[in-house]
Coordinates of C-alpha atoms in Angstrom, one line a residue:
X1 CA 17.4 -25.6 -8.4
X2 CA 20.1 -28.4 -8.9
X3 CA 21.4 -30.5 -5.9
X4 CA 24.7 -28.6 -5.6
X5 CA 23.2 -25.2 -4.7
X6 CA 21.2 -23.9 -1.9
X7 CA 19.3 -20.6 -1.8
X8 CA 19.1 -18.3 1.0
X9 CA 18.0 -14.7 1.3
X10 CA 20.3 -11.7 2.3
X11 CA 19.3 -8.2 3.3
X12 CA 22.6 -6.8 1.8
X13 CA 21.1 -7.4 -1.6
X14 CA 17.3 -6.7 -1.2
X15 CA 14.9 -8.2 -3.6
X16 CA 16.7 -11.3 -4.5
X17 CA 17.9 -14.8 -3.4
X18 CA 21.5 -15.5 -2.7
X19 CA 22.8 -19.0 -3.7
X20 CA 25.7 -20.9 -2.4
X21 CA 27.6 -24.0 -3.4
X22 CA 27.2 -27.0 -1.4
X23 CA 30.9 -27.0 -0.6
X24 CA 30.7 -23.6 1.0
X25 CA 29.6 -25.1 4.3
X26 CA 26.7 -24.2 6.6
X27 CA 24.9 -21.0 5.6
X28 CA 23.4 -18.7 8.0
X29 CA 21.0 -16.1 6.7
X30 CA 22.1 -12.5 7.5
X31 CA 19.7 -9.6 8.4
X32 CA 20.0 -6.0 8.4
X33 CA 16.9 -5.6 10.4
X34 CA 16.2 -5.8 13.9
X35 CA 15.6 -9.2 15.7
X36 CA 16.4 -11.2 12.5
X37 CA 13.9 -9.5 10.3
X38 CA 14.8 -10.7 6.9
X39 CA 13.5 -9.1 3.7
X40 CA 12.9 -11.6 0.9
X41 CA 12.6 -11.4 -2.8
X42 CA 9.0 -12.5 -2.4
X43 CA 7.1 -12.9 0.9
X44 CA 7.6 -16.1 2.7
X45 CA 3.9 -16.6 2.7
X46 CA 3.1 -18.0 -0.7
X47 CA 0.9 -15.7 -2.7
X48 CA -2.0 -17.3 -4.4
X49 CA -3.4 -15.9 -7.8
X50 CA -7.1 -15.4 -7.5
X51 CA -9.1 -17.3 -10.1
X52 CA -12.4 -16.3 -11.5
X53 CA -14.8 -15.8 -8.6
X54 CA -17.3 -18.6 -7.8
X55 CA -20.4 -18.7 -6.0
X56 CA -19.7 -19.8 -2.4
X57 CA -22.5 -20.1 0.2
X58 CA -22.2 -17.5 2.9
X59 CA -21.9 -19.2 6.3
X60 CA -24.8 -18.8 8.6
X61 CA -23.2 -16.6 11.2
X62 CA -25.9 -17.5 13.8
X63 CA -24.8 -21.0 13.8
X64 CA -21.1 -21.1 14.1
X65 CA -19.3 -24.0 15.8
X66 CA -18.3 -23.6 19.5
X67 CA -14.9 -24.9 18.8
X68 CA -12.4 -24.9 16.1
X69 CA -12.9 -27.7 13.4
X70 CA -10.2 -30.2 12.9
X71 CA -8.9 -30.6 9.4
X72 CA -9.5 -33.9 7.4
X73 CA -6.5 -34.6 5.0
X74 CA -7.6 -35.8 1.7
X75 CA -4.7 -37.5 -0.2
X76 CA -4.5 -38.6 -3.7
X77 CA -5.1 -42.2 -4.6
X78 CA -2.0 -44.2 -4.0
X79 CA -0.6 -41.8 -1.5
X80 CA -0.4 -42.7 2.1
X81 CA 0.5 -40.2 4.9
X82 CA 4.1 -40.4 6.1
X83 CA 4.8 -40.3 9.8
X84 CA 6.0 -36.7 9.6
X85 CA 2.6 -35.7 8.1
X86 CA 0.7 -37.4 10.7
X87 CA 2.7 -36.3 13.7
X88 CA 3.0 -32.7 12.7
X89 CA -0.7 -31.9 12.2
X90 CA -0.8 -28.6 13.8
X91 CA -3.3 -28.1 16.8
X92 CA -3.2 -24.4 16.6
X93 CA -6.5 -22.9 17.5
X94 CA -8.4 -20.3 15.4
X95 CA -11.0 -17.8 16.2
X96 CA -12.2 -14.3 14.8
X97 CA -13.6 -11.2 16.0
X98 CA -15.7 -8.4 14.4
X99 CA -13.9 -5.1 14.8
X100 CA -15.5 -2.2 12.9
X101 CA -13.2 0.6 14.0
X102 CA -9.6 1.0 15.2
X103 CA -10.4 1.5 18.8
X104 CA -12.3 -1.7 18.9
X105 CA -9.4 -3.4 17.3
X106 CA -6.9 -2.0 19.7
X107 CA -9.1 -3.2 22.7
X108 CA -9.3 -6.7 21.4
X109 CA -5.5 -6.7 20.9
X110 CA -5.0 -5.3 24.3
X111 CA -7.2 -7.9 25.9
X112 CA -5.4 -10.7 24.0
X113 CA -2.1 -9.2 25.3
X114 CA -3.4 -9.3 28.8
X115 CA -4.1 -13.0 28.4
X116 CA -0.8 -13.8 26.5
X117 CA 2.0 -11.1 26.6
X118 CA 3.6 -12.6 23.5
X119 CA 1.1 -11.2 21.1
X120 CA 1.9 -10.0 17.6
X121 CA -0.3 -8.0 15.2
X122 CA 0.1 -9.1 11.4
X123 CA -1.3 -6.5 9.0
X124 CA 0.9 -7.2 6.0
X125 CA 2.8 -10.2 4.7
X126 CA 6.0 -8.4 5.7
X127 CA 5.0 -8.6 9.3
X128 CA 5.6 -12.2 9.3
X129 CA 9.2 -11.5 8.5
X130 CA 9.6 -9.7 11.8
X131 CA 10.1 -10.8 15.5
X132 CA 11.8 -14.0 14.4
X133 CA 8.6 -15.5 13.3
X134 CA 9.8 -17.1 10.0
X135 CA 13.4 -17.6 11.1
X136 CA 15.5 -16.4 14.1
X137 CA 18.7 -14.8 13.2
X138 CA 21.1 -12.9 15.5
X139 CA 24.7 -11.8 15.9
X140 CA 26.7 -13.2 18.9
X141 CA 30.4 -12.7 19.4
X142 CA 30.7 -11.5 15.8
X143 CA 29.2 -14.7 14.4
X144 CA 25.8 -15.2 12.8
X145 CA 23.5 -17.6 14.3
X146 CA 20.0 -19.1 13.1
X147 CA 17.4 -21.0 14.6
X148 CA 13.8 -22.3 13.6
X149 CA 11.3 -19.6 13.2
X150 CA 9.1 -19.0 16.4
X151 CA 6.1 -19.9 14.2
X152 CA 7.1 -23.5 14.1
X153 CA 8.4 -24.2 17.6
X154 CA 6.5 -25.1 21.0
X155 CA 6.2 -21.6 22.2
X156 CA 3.0 -20.1 23.4
X157 CA 2.1 -17.0 21.2
X158 CA -1.0 -15.2 19.9
X159 CA -1.0 -14.0 16.3
X160 CA -3.6 -11.3 15.6
X161 CA -4.3 -11.0 11.7
X162 CA -5.9 -7.8 11.0
X163 CA -7.7 -8.7 7.8
X164 CA -9.5 -5.3 7.7
X165 CA -6.1 -3.9 6.5
X166 CA -5.6 -6.1 3.7
X167 CA -6.8 -6.5 0.1
X168 CA -8.4 -9.6 -1.1
X169 CA -5.3 -10.8 -2.8
X170 CA -3.3 -10.5 0.3
X171 CA -5.9 -12.2 2.4
X172 CA -5.8 -15.2 -0.1
X173 CA -2.1 -15.3 0.7
X174 CA -3.0 -16.3 4.2
X175 CA -5.3 -19.3 3.2
X176 CA -2.9 -21.9 4.7
X177 CA -3.1 -20.1 7.9
X178 CA -6.8 -19.7 7.8
X179 CA -7.4 -23.4 7.7
X180 CA -7.6 -25.9 10.5
X181 CA -4.2 -27.6 10.9
X182 CA -2.5 -24.4 9.7
X183 CA 0.8 -24.3 7.8
X184 CA 3.1 -21.6 6.6
X185 CA 5.3 -22.4 3.5
X186 CA 4.1 -26.1 4.1
X187 CA 5.4 -26.2 7.6
X188 CA 2.9 -26.7 10.4
X189 CA 2.5 -24.0 13.0
X190 CA 3.4 -24.7 16.6
X191 CA 0.5 -26.2 18.5
X192 CA 0.5 -23.5 21.2
X193 CA -0.1 -20.7 18.7
X194 CA -3.4 -19.1 18.9
X195 CA -4.7 -17.5 15.7
X196 CA -7.1 -14.5 15.9
X197 CA -8.5 -13.0 12.8
X198 CA -10.1 -9.5 12.8
X199 CA -12.9 -8.7 10.2
X200 CA -15.6 -6.1 10.0
X201 CA -19.2 -5.9 8.9
X202 CA -18.1 -4.1 5.6
X203 CA -16.4 -7.1 4.5
X204 CA -19.6 -9.2 5.2
X205 CA -22.1 -7.0 3.5
X206 CA -19.9 -6.4 0.4
X207 CA -19.1 -2.7 1.1
X208 CA -15.5 -3.7 1.6
X209 CA -13.7 -6.1 -0.7
X210 CA -13.2 -9.6 0.6
X211 CA -13.1 -12.9 -1.3
X212 CA -16.1 -15.3 -0.5
X213 CA -13.6 -18.0 0.3
X214 CA -12.7 -16.0 3.4
X215 CA -16.0 -16.7 4.9
X216 CA -16.1 -20.3 4.2
X217 CA -12.8 -20.7 6.2
X218 CA -13.9 -18.5 9.1
X219 CA -17.1 -20.3 9.2
X220 CA -15.2 -23.3 10.6
X221 CA -14.0 -21.2 13.5
X222 CA -15.8 -19.7 16.5
X223 CA -16.6 -16.1 16.6
X224 CA -15.5 -14.5 19.9
X225 CA -16.3 -11.2 21.6
X226 CA -14.6 -9.3 24.4
X227 CA -16.5 -10.2 27.6
X228 CA -18.1 -7.3 29.3
X229 CA -16.2 -7.9 32.4
X230 CA -12.9 -7.5 30.7
X231 CA -13.7 -4.0 29.4
X232 CA -12.7 -2.7 32.8
X233 CA -9.1 -3.8 32.3
X234 CA -8.9 -2.3 28.8
X235 CA -11.2 0.9 29.3
X236 CA -8.0 3.1 28.8
X237 CA -7.1 1.5 25.5
X238 CA -6.3 4.0 22.8
X239 CA -5.4 3.6 19.0
X240 CA -1.8 4.0 17.7
X241 CA -2.7 7.4 16.3
X242 CA -4.1 8.6 19.8
X243 CA -1.1 7.3 21.6
X244 CA 1.4 9.0 19.4
X245 CA -0.6 12.3 19.5
X246 CA -0.5 12.0 23.4
X247 CA 3.2 11.8 23.3
X248 CA 3.6 14.6 20.8
X249 CA 4.1 18.2 22.2
X250 CA 5.4 21.4 20.5
X251 CA 7.1 22.3 23.6
X252 CA 10.4 20.5 24.4
X253 CA 10.5 19.7 28.2
X254 CA 13.1 21.7 30.1
X255 CA 16.5 20.0 30.4
X256 CA 15.3 17.0 28.6
X257 CA 17.8 15.0 26.4
X258 CA 17.1 15.8 22.9
X259 CA 17.6 13.5 20.0
X260 CA 16.8 14.5 16.5
X261 CA 16.1 11.9 13.6
X262 CA 15.9 12.9 10.1
X263 CA 14.3 10.3 7.9
X264 CA 14.6 12.3 4.6
X265 CA 17.6 10.1 3.5
X266 CA 17.1 7.0 5.5
X267 CA 16.9 3.9 3.4
X268 CA 14.8 1.9 5.9
X269 CA 13.0 3.5 8.8
X270 CA 12.8 0.2 10.8
X271 CA 16.5 -0.3 11.0
X272 CA 17.0 3.4 11.9
X273 CA 14.6 3.0 14.9
X274 CA 15.2 -0.5 16.2
X275 CA 18.6 -1.3 14.7
X276 CA 20.0 -4.2 12.8
X277 CA 22.8 -6.3 11.6
X278 CA 25.1 -4.5 9.0
X279 CA 28.7 -4.1 7.9
X280 CA 31.2 -1.7 9.5
X281 CA 33.8 0.4 7.7
X282 CA 36.1 -2.6 7.9
X283 CA 33.6 -4.9 6.3
X284 CA 32.9 -6.8 9.6
X285 CA 29.4 -7.8 10.6
X286 CA 28.1 -5.8 13.5
X287 CA 24.7 -5.1 15.1
X288 CA 24.1 -1.5 14.8
X289 CA 21.8 -0.2 17.6
X290 CA 18.7 1.8 16.6
X291 CA 17.9 5.3 17.7
X292 CA 15.5 4.0 20.3
X293 CA 18.2 2.0 22.1
X294 CA 19.9 3.4 25.4
X295 CA 17.5 6.4 25.7
X296 CA 17.6 8.3 28.9
X297 CA 14.6 9.2 31.0
X298 CA 12.6 12.1 29.7
X299 CA 14.2 11.9 26.3
X300 CA 12.6 14.0 23.6
X301 CA 12.8 12.8 20.1
X302 CA 12.3 15.2 17.1
X303 CA 11.1 13.2 14.2
X304 CA 12.0 15.1 11.0
X305 CA 10.4 14.1 7.7
X306 CA 9.2 10.7 9.4
X307 CA 7.1 8.4 7.1
X308 CA 3.8 9.0 8.9
X309 CA 1.8 7.8 5.7
X310 CA 3.3 4.4 6.4
X311 CA 0.9 2.7 8.6
X312 CA 3.7 0.2 9.6
X313 CA 5.9 3.1 11.0
X314 CA 3.0 4.4 13.3
X315 CA 2.2 0.8 14.4
X316 CA 5.9 -0.2 15.1
X317 CA 6.6 3.1 17.0
X318 CA 3.1 3.1 19.1
X319 CA 3.6 -0.7 19.9
X320 CA 7.3 0.0 21.3
X321 CA 5.9 2.8 23.4
X322 CA 3.0 0.8 24.6
X323 CA 5.0 -2.2 25.5
X324 CA 7.7 -0.1 27.1
X325 CA 10.5 -1.6 24.9
X326 CA 11.2 -3.8 22.0
X327 CA 13.5 -6.9 21.1
X328 CA 16.5 -6.5 19.0
X329 CA 19.1 -9.1 18.3
X330 CA 17.2 -11.4 20.8
X331 CA 17.7 -8.7 23.6
X332 CA 14.9 -6.7 25.2
X333 CA 15.6 -3.0 24.9
X334 CA 13.8 -1.1 27.4
X335 CA 12.3 2.4 26.8
X336 CA 12.1 5.1 29.3
X337 CA 8.7 5.5 31.1
X338 CA 8.7 9.1 30.1
X339 CA 9.2 9.9 26.4
X340 CA 8.0 12.7 24.3
X341 CA 7.9 13.4 20.6
X342 CA 7.7 16.4 18.3
X343 CA 7.1 16.4 14.6
X344 CA 8.8 18.5 11.9
X345 CA 8.9 18.3 8.1
X346 CA 9.9 20.2 5.0
X347 CA 6.9 22.2 4.0
X348 CA 5.7 22.4 0.4
X349 CA 6.9 25.9 -0.2
X350 CA 10.5 25.0 1.1
X351 CA 10.5 21.9 -1.1
X352 CA 9.4 23.7 -4.4
X353 CA 12.1 26.4 -3.6
X354 CA 14.8 23.7 -3.4
X355 CA 13.5 22.1 -6.6
X356 CA 13.5 25.3 -8.5
X357 CA 17.0 26.1 -7.4
X358 CA 18.3 22.5 -8.3
X359 CA 16.5 21.9 -11.7
X360 CA 18.4 23.2 -14.6
X361 CA 16.9 24.9 -17.7
X362 CA 16.2 22.3 -20.4
X363 CA 18.1 24.4 -23.0
X364 CA 21.3 23.4 -21.2
X365 CA 20.9 19.8 -21.8
X366 CA 23.5 18.4 -24.2
X367 CA 22.5 15.0 -25.6
X368 CA 25.8 14.4 -27.2
X369 CA 27.4 14.3 -23.7
X370 CA 26.9 11.4 -21.2
X371 CA 23.7 11.4 -19.1
X372 CA 21.8 8.9 -16.9
X373 CA 18.1 8.8 -16.1
X374 CA 15.9 7.9 -13.1
X375 CA 12.3 7.5 -12.4
X376 CA 10.3 6.9 -9.2
X377 CA 10.7 3.2 -9.3
X378 CA 14.5 3.1 -10.3
X379 CA 15.2 5.7 -7.6
X380 CA 14.3 3.0 -4.9
X381 CA 17.4 1.1 -6.1
X382 CA 19.7 3.9 -5.2
X383 CA 18.7 3.9 -1.5
X384 CA 21.1 0.9 -0.6
X385 CA 24.6 1.3 0.7
X386 CA 26.2 -2.0 0.2
X387 CA 27.4 -3.7 -3.0
X388 CA 29.8 -6.5 -4.1
X389 CA 33.3 -5.3 -5.2
X390 CA 35.3 -8.2 -6.5
X391 CA 34.4 -10.9 -4.0
X392 CA 33.5 -9.0 -0.9
X393 CA 30.6 -6.8 0.3
X394 CA 31.6 -3.1 0.7
X395 CA 29.8 0.0 1.6
X396 CA 29.1 2.4 -1.3
X397 CA 27.2 5.5 -2.5
X398 CA 24.7 4.4 -5.1
X399 CA 24.1 7.8 -6.4
X400 CA 27.8 8.3 -7.2
X401 CA 27.9 4.7 -8.8
X402 CA 25.1 5.8 -11.1
X403 CA 26.6 9.0 -12.2
X404 CA 30.2 7.7 -12.7
X405 CA 31.3 11.3 -13.2
X406 CA 28.5 12.0 -15.6
X407 CA 27.2 15.6 -15.1
X408 CA 23.7 15.3 -16.4
X409 CA 20.9 13.5 -14.5
X410 CA 17.4 13.3 -16.2
X411 CA 14.1 12.5 -14.6
X412 CA 11.8 10.6 -16.9
X413 CA 8.8 10.3 -14.6
X414 CA 6.9 12.0 -11.7
X415 CA 8.2 11.9 -8.2
X416 CA 6.3 12.3 -4.9
X417 CA 7.4 14.8 -2.3
X418 CA 9.3 12.2 -0.2
X419 CA 11.1 11.0 -3.3
X420 CA 11.9 14.6 -4.3
X421 CA 13.3 15.3 -0.7
X422 CA 15.5 12.4 -0.8
X423 CA 16.8 13.1 -4.2
X424 CA 17.7 16.8 -3.3
X425 CA 19.3 15.8 0.0
X426 CA 21.4 13.3 -2.0
X427 CA 22.5 15.9 -4.6
X428 CA 23.1 18.6 -2.1
X429 CA 25.5 16.3 -0.2
X430 CA 27.6 15.8 -3.2
X431 CA 30.8 18.0 -3.7
X432 CA 29.8 20.9 -5.9
X433 CA 32.4 19.9 -8.5
X434 CA 30.7 16.5 -8.8
X435 CA 27.0 17.7 -8.6
X436 CA 25.2 16.9 -11.9
X437 CA 22.8 19.2 -13.7
X438 CA 19.2 17.9 -13.1
X439 CA 16.8 18.1 -15.9
X440 CA 12.9 17.3 -15.8
X441 CA 10.3 17.0 -18.4
X442 CA 12.7 16.8 -21.3
X443 CA 11.1 15.9 -24.7
X444 CA 11.9 12.6 -26.1
X445 CA 13.9 13.8 -29.1
X446 CA 16.4 15.3 -26.7
X447 CA 16.9 11.9 -25.0
X448 CA 16.8 9.6 -27.9
X449 CA 19.3 10.2 -30.8
X450 CA 17.5 8.3 -33.5
X451 CA 19.0 7.9 -37.0
X452 CA 17.1 8.0 -40.3
X453 CA 17.9 4.4 -41.1
X454 CA 15.0 2.0 -40.7
X455 CA 15.1 -1.5 -39.6
X456 CA 12.1 -3.9 -40.2
X457 CA 10.7 -5.9 -37.2
X458 CA 8.3 -8.2 -39.2
X459 CA 8.8 -10.6 -42.0
X460 CA 10.2 -14.0 -42.6
X461 CA 13.4 -12.5 -44.2
X462 CA 14.0 -10.0 -41.5
X463 CA 17.5 -10.6 -40.0
X464 CA 16.8 -8.2 -37.2
X465 CA 13.8 -10.2 -35.9
X466 CA 14.2 -11.1 -32.3
X467 CA 15.5 -14.6 -31.7
X468 CA 15.1 -15.0 -28.1
X469 CA 11.7 -14.5 -26.4
X470 CA 11.1 -13.9 -22.7
X471 CA 7.9 -13.8 -20.8
X472 CA 8.0 -11.3 -17.9
X473 CA 6.3 -12.6 -14.6
X474 CA 4.8 -10.2 -12.0
X475 CA 7.3 -11.4 -9.4
X476 CA 10.4 -10.7 -11.5
X477 CA 12.8 -8.1 -10.5
X478 CA 15.8 -6.4 -12.0
X479 CA 18.1 -8.1 -9.6
X480 CA 17.1 -11.6 -10.9
X481 CA 19.1 -10.8 -14.1
X482 CA 22.3 -11.3 -12.1
X483 CA 22.5 -13.9 -9.3
X484 CA 24.4 -13.3 -6.2
X485 CA 26.3 -16.4 -5.0
X486 CA 28.0 -17.0 -1.6
X487 CA 31.2 -18.6 -2.3
X488 CA 32.7 -18.8 1.2
X489 CA 30.7 -18.6 4.5
X490 CA 34.0 -18.4 6.5
X491 CA 35.5 -15.6 4.5
X492 CA 32.1 -14.0 3.7
X493 CA 32.8 -13.9 0.0
X494 CA 30.5 -13.6 -3.0
X495 CA 30.3 -13.9 -6.8
X496 CA 27.9 -12.7 -9.4
X497 CA 26.4 -15.0 -12.1
X498 CA 24.7 -13.4 -15.2
X499 CA 21.3 -14.9 -16.3
X500 CA 20.8 -15.9 -19.9
X501 CA 18.8 -12.9 -20.5
X502 CA 21.5 -10.5 -19.3
X503 CA 24.1 -12.5 -21.3
X504 CA 21.9 -11.9 -24.3
X505 CA 21.8 -8.2 -23.6
X506 CA 25.6 -8.1 -23.3
X507 CA 26.1 -10.0 -26.4
X508 CA 23.6 -8.3 -28.7
X509 CA 21.4 -11.2 -29.1
X510 CA 18.0 -10.0 -30.5
X511 CA 15.4 -10.3 -27.7
X512 CA 11.7 -9.9 -27.6
X513 CA 10.1 -9.2 -24.1
X514 CA 6.4 -9.9 -23.3
X515 CA 4.4 -9.2 -20.3
X516 CA 5.9 -6.0 -19.1
X517 CA 2.5 -4.6 -18.6
X518 CA 2.1 -7.0 -15.6
X519 CA 5.2 -5.7 -14.0
X520 CA 5.3 -2.0 -14.2
X521 CA 8.2 -1.6 -11.6
X522 CA 10.5 -3.9 -13.7
X523 CA 9.3 -2.0 -16.9
X524 CA 10.4 1.4 -15.3
X525 CA 13.8 -0.1 -14.5
X526 CA 14.2 -1.3 -18.1
X527 CA 13.6 2.2 -19.5
X528 CA 17.4 2.7 -19.6
X529 CA 17.5 0.2 -22.4
X530 CA 15.8 2.8 -24.8
X531 CA 18.6 5.2 -24.6
X532 CA 21.2 5.8 -27.2
X533 CA 23.8 4.5 -24.8
X534 CA 21.9 1.7 -23.1
X535 CA 22.6 0.4 -19.5
X536 CA 21.0 -1.3 -16.5
X537 CA 21.8 -0.3 -13.0
X538 CA 22.1 -3.7 -11.1
X539 CA 23.5 -4.5 -7.6
X540 CA 24.8 -0.9 -7.2
X541 CA 26.7 -1.1 -10.6
X542 CA 26.0 0.7 -13.9
X543 CA 26.3 -1.9 -16.5
X544 CA 26.7 -0.5 -20.1
X545 CA 25.1 -2.6 -22.8
X546 CA 26.1 -1.1 -26.1
X547 CA 25.0 -4.0 -28.3
X548 CA 21.5 -4.4 -26.7
X549 CA 18.7 -5.3 -29.2
X550 CA 15.3 -5.4 -27.6
X551 CA 11.8 -5.4 -28.7
X552 CA 9.2 -4.5 -26.1
X553 CA 5.9 -6.1 -26.9
X554 CA 2.7 -4.3 -25.7
X555 CA -0.3 -6.0 -24.2
X556 CA -2.4 -8.6 -26.3
X557 CA -4.9 -5.9 -27.3
X558 CA -2.0 -4.3 -29.2
X559 CA -0.1 -7.3 -30.3
X560 CA 0.9 -5.8 -33.7
X561 CA 2.4 -2.8 -32.1
X562 CA 5.9 -2.8 -30.8
X563 CA 8.6 -0.7 -29.1
X564 CA 12.0 -1.8 -30.5
X565 CA 15.6 -0.6 -30.1
X566 CA 18.6 -1.9 -32.1
X567 CA 22.2 -0.6 -31.1
X568 CA 23.7 -2.2 -34.3
X569 CA 25.3 -0.7 -36.2
X570 CA 24.1 2.8 -35.2
X571 CA 22.2 4.0 -32.4
X572 CA 18.6 3.5 -33.4
X573 CA 15.0 3.6 -31.7
X574 CA 12.0 2.7 -33.9
X575 CA 8.3 2.1 -33.5
X576 CA 6.7 -0.1 -36.1
X577 CA 3.3 0.9 -37.6
X578 CA 0.3 -1.1 -38.2
X579 CA 1.9 -2.3 -41.5
X580 CA 5.2 -3.3 -39.8
X581 CA 7.0 -0.3 -41.3
X582 CA 9.2 1.5 -38.7
X583 CA 8.8 5.2 -37.9
X584 CA 10.8 7.5 -35.5
X585 CA 9.5 7.9 -32.0
X586 CA 7.5 11.1 -31.9
X587 CA 9.1 13.9 -30.0
X588 CA 6.1 14.5 -27.6
X589 CA 6.3 10.9 -26.1
X590 CA 8.6 10.6 -22.9
X591 CA 10.7 7.7 -22.4
X592 CA 8.9 7.0 -19.2
X593 CA 5.9 6.3 -21.3
X594 CA 7.0 2.8 -21.8
X595 CA 6.2 1.8 -18.3
X596 CA 3.1 3.8 -18.3
X597 CA 1.8 2.3 -21.4
X598 CA 2.6 -1.3 -20.7
X599 CA 1.1 -1.0 -17.3
X600 CA -2.2 0.2 -18.8
X601 CA -2.0 3.8 -17.6
X602 CA -1.6 5.6 -21.0
X603 CA -2.4 5.2 -24.7
X604 CA -0.1 5.8 -27.7
X605 CA -1.4 7.1 -30.8
X606 CA 1.5 9.0 -32.5
X607 CA 3.1 8.9 -35.9
X608 CA 1.2 6.0 -37.2
X609 CA 1.7 3.9 -34.1
X610 CA -1.5 3.1 -32.4
X611 CA -1.8 1.0 -29.2
X612 CA -4.8 1.2 -26.9
X613 CA -3.7 -0.1 -23.4

């Protein structure tokens, strides 16, 4: 990043970083989530790629130290510690517990909460973005304010890291927090933060995955157990699942205030429950209260199509009920002592009936007329409701923006029931005159209008060979193709800057893309480049790319076999053979197979093209 720009993150444009010019003045991060929860392009905790496993001695669990070890700083030759490095060596303590079942975990958390009410459980990287831990952001008198994250200030707090809920790669992302003198993003934790790590014996004996380096780090901490005398105070502890079951009833209490929440079309359940900062119809920043705010006593909540499969949803709802409230916009929101729940959802038979009623017969598809495509990954980009129009942020309907009056919508991949329900609700909400025909399982020859002309993709004399090469990284997103810039903090205005890759797509510069097999989500969102009328859907806007010329390279094991498109001078789609001679894409290979093949989920062996992946 050059010295004239500064990067920040905005929830209005999920999945990417917002930059501002240095002349734009002080920047305050904005958040669409409760209590300053900010969603970042990549988690604030740095992910660490696991290298080849090495033999690490297992610590002797019977001879653990009685106190947390202090870190010794090893500096390169010629480097002396600065005053800041010396002063800010965190004195945060660390310890771990064995918790082999959910009830034991909850009892430990309850006991820790009795000792320190400010206790938060971390089960995913995203949990560090909540509760103002990484950064405090709030709205006051119409103005956004920010302050240092609570992780880094002198505030007593207990953080419980449930490592049993994480995969080894995510555990490795917390390495800096597992060491003595812990840091997060190179910033030392506050001295009064108590770190507690939950593990189980399955992680120790190998029946549960856990990288050996974890035990080396934990071996420098004391193992703790809940004292037998403390079990009296936590005898009534129950798991999140049990607590919610106790609050759930099929019979709605008489005369009870009733609130129905349907999550089928909710873009983010956290904001729906707890509230968050957003824009009103006039483009002004406001804090929108969540459904759990201002509830009356004995309120009954009907939760329709709630995401119960998301462990974070259950944890957040159960924690709010257990604590008797939650914090939103730096204010405590009290929940009534008596609250009841009931659960409802669209059953499979009803969902199938609605699908059959909506999906059109494939014979009605007209490839000569405009159409757009979606899959399970690209659909997630349709769930936002804000975009940049000119220089300002406005509310919008992403589905309408994608269709642009087009009356044909094609599914190129499988959807789960939750995605199907969301899509059907969106289509049913459109005026009948603007509702598109929905097609599924169309053969490729109906989607790709290929001509008989061949264009070579190999050889020194090939004028069509790609001249620009890009290596796709696992963390890349579609939004990184177009940067959002904050041009004025006072007026809250923005601009968009095209990346060199997007500029090349617009101008028709030949491009070769490598590494999409390592980023299946991005591959799924680039499938629209395979269409006769290629486009990309970025930041809520459909961007037509009639000149796009792209070659998609498969994994190293199939380095000589490519997927290529060339929109000059006619619409073409070709698959080169082993000898480099092109052939038409077979009719029985769907467009969505690009993402599946490149991510190692399928194999292509059609029409002289063979790629094992």
